Amino acid sequence: MKKFNKTFDWRFWILMPILGIMLPYIVNKTALTVNFKIIFSLFIVNMLFSVLAGIFLRKTGSNWALLLVWPIVYLISVWLQINSAFYGYYLAVLYLVIEIFAFTSGQEEELDVEKQIPVDGGFREV
């Protein structure tokens, strides 16, 4: 139950609709240039959130399938025509890739290499 509570932390799950749907909607309603909107909200903020989402899901020991939730929330904003479909689908894939990199970082090596017993002659039948 403790693992379930850590994975479904309300702050994490509330930030997804805010950053995926509300932030692009608010930025689109302001009088900012299109380039600033794309660079600020879609690249800087959402990519940082993708990294944090991957790290959060790894630290809580969550299932890898939860990596799909953030890009799906972003795709909902594309479906609602808040973000452009021209680049929205590509950004959703990019967010997924960034999350996967953050989720799998640090898993390249065995943590207990020193504790393993060496087998000099290979495995033999007993």
Coordinates of C-alpha atoms in Angstrom, one line a residue:
M1 CA 0.0 0.0 0.0
K2 CA 2.9 2.3 0.7
K3 CA 4.3 1.8 -2.8
F4 CA 0.8 2.6 -4.2
N5 CA 0.6 5.8 -2.2
K6 CA 4.1 6.9 -3.4
T7 CA 3.2 6.2 -7.1
F8 CA -0.1 8.0 -6.9
D9 CA 1.3 11.1 -5.2
W10 CA -1.3 13.8 -5.8
R11 CA 1.2 16.5 -6.7
F12 CA 2.6 14.5 -9.6
W13 CA -0.8 13.6 -11.0
I14 CA -2.2 17.1 -10.6
L15 CA 0.9 18.6 -12.5
M16 CA 0.3 16.5 -15.6
P17 CA -3.1 18.1 -16.6
I18 CA -1.8 21.5 -15.5
L19 CA 1.3 21.4 -17.6
G20 CA -0.2 19.4 -20.5
I21 CA -3.5 21.2 -20.9
M22 CA -3.8 24.3 -18.8
L23 CA -0.4 25.8 -19.4
P24 CA -0.6 25.6 -23.2
Y25 CA -4.2 27.0 -23.1
I26 CA -3.0 30.0 -20.9
V27 CA 0.1 30.6 -23.0
N28 CA -2.0 30.6 -26.2
K29 CA -4.4 33.2 -24.7
T30 CA -1.5 35.6 -23.9
A31 CA -0.1 38.1 -26.4
L32 CA 3.3 36.3 -26.6
T33 CA 5.1 35.5 -29.8
V34 CA 4.6 32.0 -31.2
N35 CA 8.3 31.2 -30.9
F36 CA 8.3 32.1 -27.2
K37 CA 5.2 30.0 -26.6
I38 CA 6.7 27.0 -28.3
I39 CA 10.2 27.3 -26.7
F40 CA 8.9 28.2 -23.2
S41 CA 6.0 25.9 -22.6
L42 CA 6.6 23.0 -25.0
F43 CA 10.3 22.7 -24.8
I44 CA 11.6 24.0 -21.5
V45 CA 8.8 23.3 -19.1
N46 CA 7.4 20.1 -20.6
M47 CA 10.7 18.6 -21.3
L48 CA 11.9 19.3 -17.7
F49 CA 8.6 17.7 -16.5
S50 CA 9.3 14.7 -18.7
V51 CA 12.7 14.2 -17.0
L52 CA 11.2 14.7 -13.5
A53 CA 8.3 12.3 -14.3
G54 CA 10.8 9.6 -15.4
I55 CA 12.9 10.1 -12.3
F56 CA 9.9 10.1 -10.1
L57 CA 8.5 6.9 -11.5
R58 CA 11.9 5.2 -11.2
K59 CA 12.4 6.2 -7.6
T60 CA 8.9 5.0 -6.6
G61 CA 9.5 1.7 -8.3
S62 CA 6.5 2.2 -10.6
N63 CA 5.6 0.1 -13.6
W64 CA 7.1 1.2 -16.9
A65 CA 3.6 1.5 -18.4
L66 CA 3.0 4.6 -16.3
L67 CA 5.5 6.3 -18.6
L68 CA 2.7 6.5 -21.2
V69 CA 0.4 8.7 -19.0
W70 CA 2.2 12.0 -19.5
P71 CA 2.4 11.8 -23.3
I72 CA -1.2 10.7 -23.4
V73 CA -2.2 13.8 -21.3
Y74 CA -0.3 15.9 -23.8
L75 CA -2.0 14.2 -26.7
I76 CA -5.4 15.1 -25.2
S77 CA -4.4 18.8 -25.5
V78 CA -3.6 18.1 -29.2
W79 CA -6.9 16.4 -29.6
L80 CA -8.7 19.4 -27.9
Q81 CA -6.8 21.6 -30.4
I82 CA -5.0 23.5 -27.7
N83 CA -1.6 22.5 -29.2
S84 CA -1.0 22.2 -32.9
A85 CA -1.3 18.8 -34.5
F86 CA 1.6 19.8 -36.8
Y87 CA 4.1 19.3 -34.1
G88 CA 2.0 17.9 -31.2
Y89 CA 2.4 14.3 -32.1
Y90 CA 6.1 14.5 -32.5
L91 CA 6.5 16.3 -29.1
A92 CA 4.4 13.6 -27.4
V93 CA 6.9 11.0 -28.8
L94 CA 9.8 13.2 -27.7
Y95 CA 8.4 13.5 -24.2
L96 CA 8.0 9.7 -24.0
V97 CA 11.6 9.2 -25.2
I98 CA 12.9 11.7 -22.6
E99 CA 10.9 9.9 -19.9
I100 CA 12.3 6.5 -20.9
F101 CA 15.9 7.9 -20.8
A102 CA 15.2 9.4 -17.3
F103 CA 13.5 6.2 -16.1
T104 CA 16.3 3.9 -17.2
S105 CA 19.3 6.1 -16.3
G106 CA 21.6 4.6 -13.8
Q107 CA 20.5 1.0 -14.6
E108 CA 23.5 0.3 -16.9
E109 CA 25.5 -1.4 -14.2
E110 CA 24.8 -4.0 -11.5
L111 CA 24.7 -2.4 -8.1
D112 CA 26.1 -5.5 -6.3
V113 CA 29.0 -6.4 -8.6
E114 CA 31.4 -6.6 -5.7
K115 CA 29.2 -9.0 -3.8
Q116 CA 28.9 -11.5 -6.7
I117 CA 30.9 -14.8 -6.4
P118 CA 33.3 -15.3 -9.3
V119 CA 33.1 -18.5 -11.2
D120 CA 36.7 -19.3 -12.5
G121 CA 36.1 -22.5 -14.4
G122 CA 32.6 -21.8 -15.5
F123 CA 29.6 -23.8 -14.3
R124 CA 30.0 -27.5 -14.0
E125 CA 27.6 -30.2 -13.1
V126 CA 27.7 -31.4 -9.5

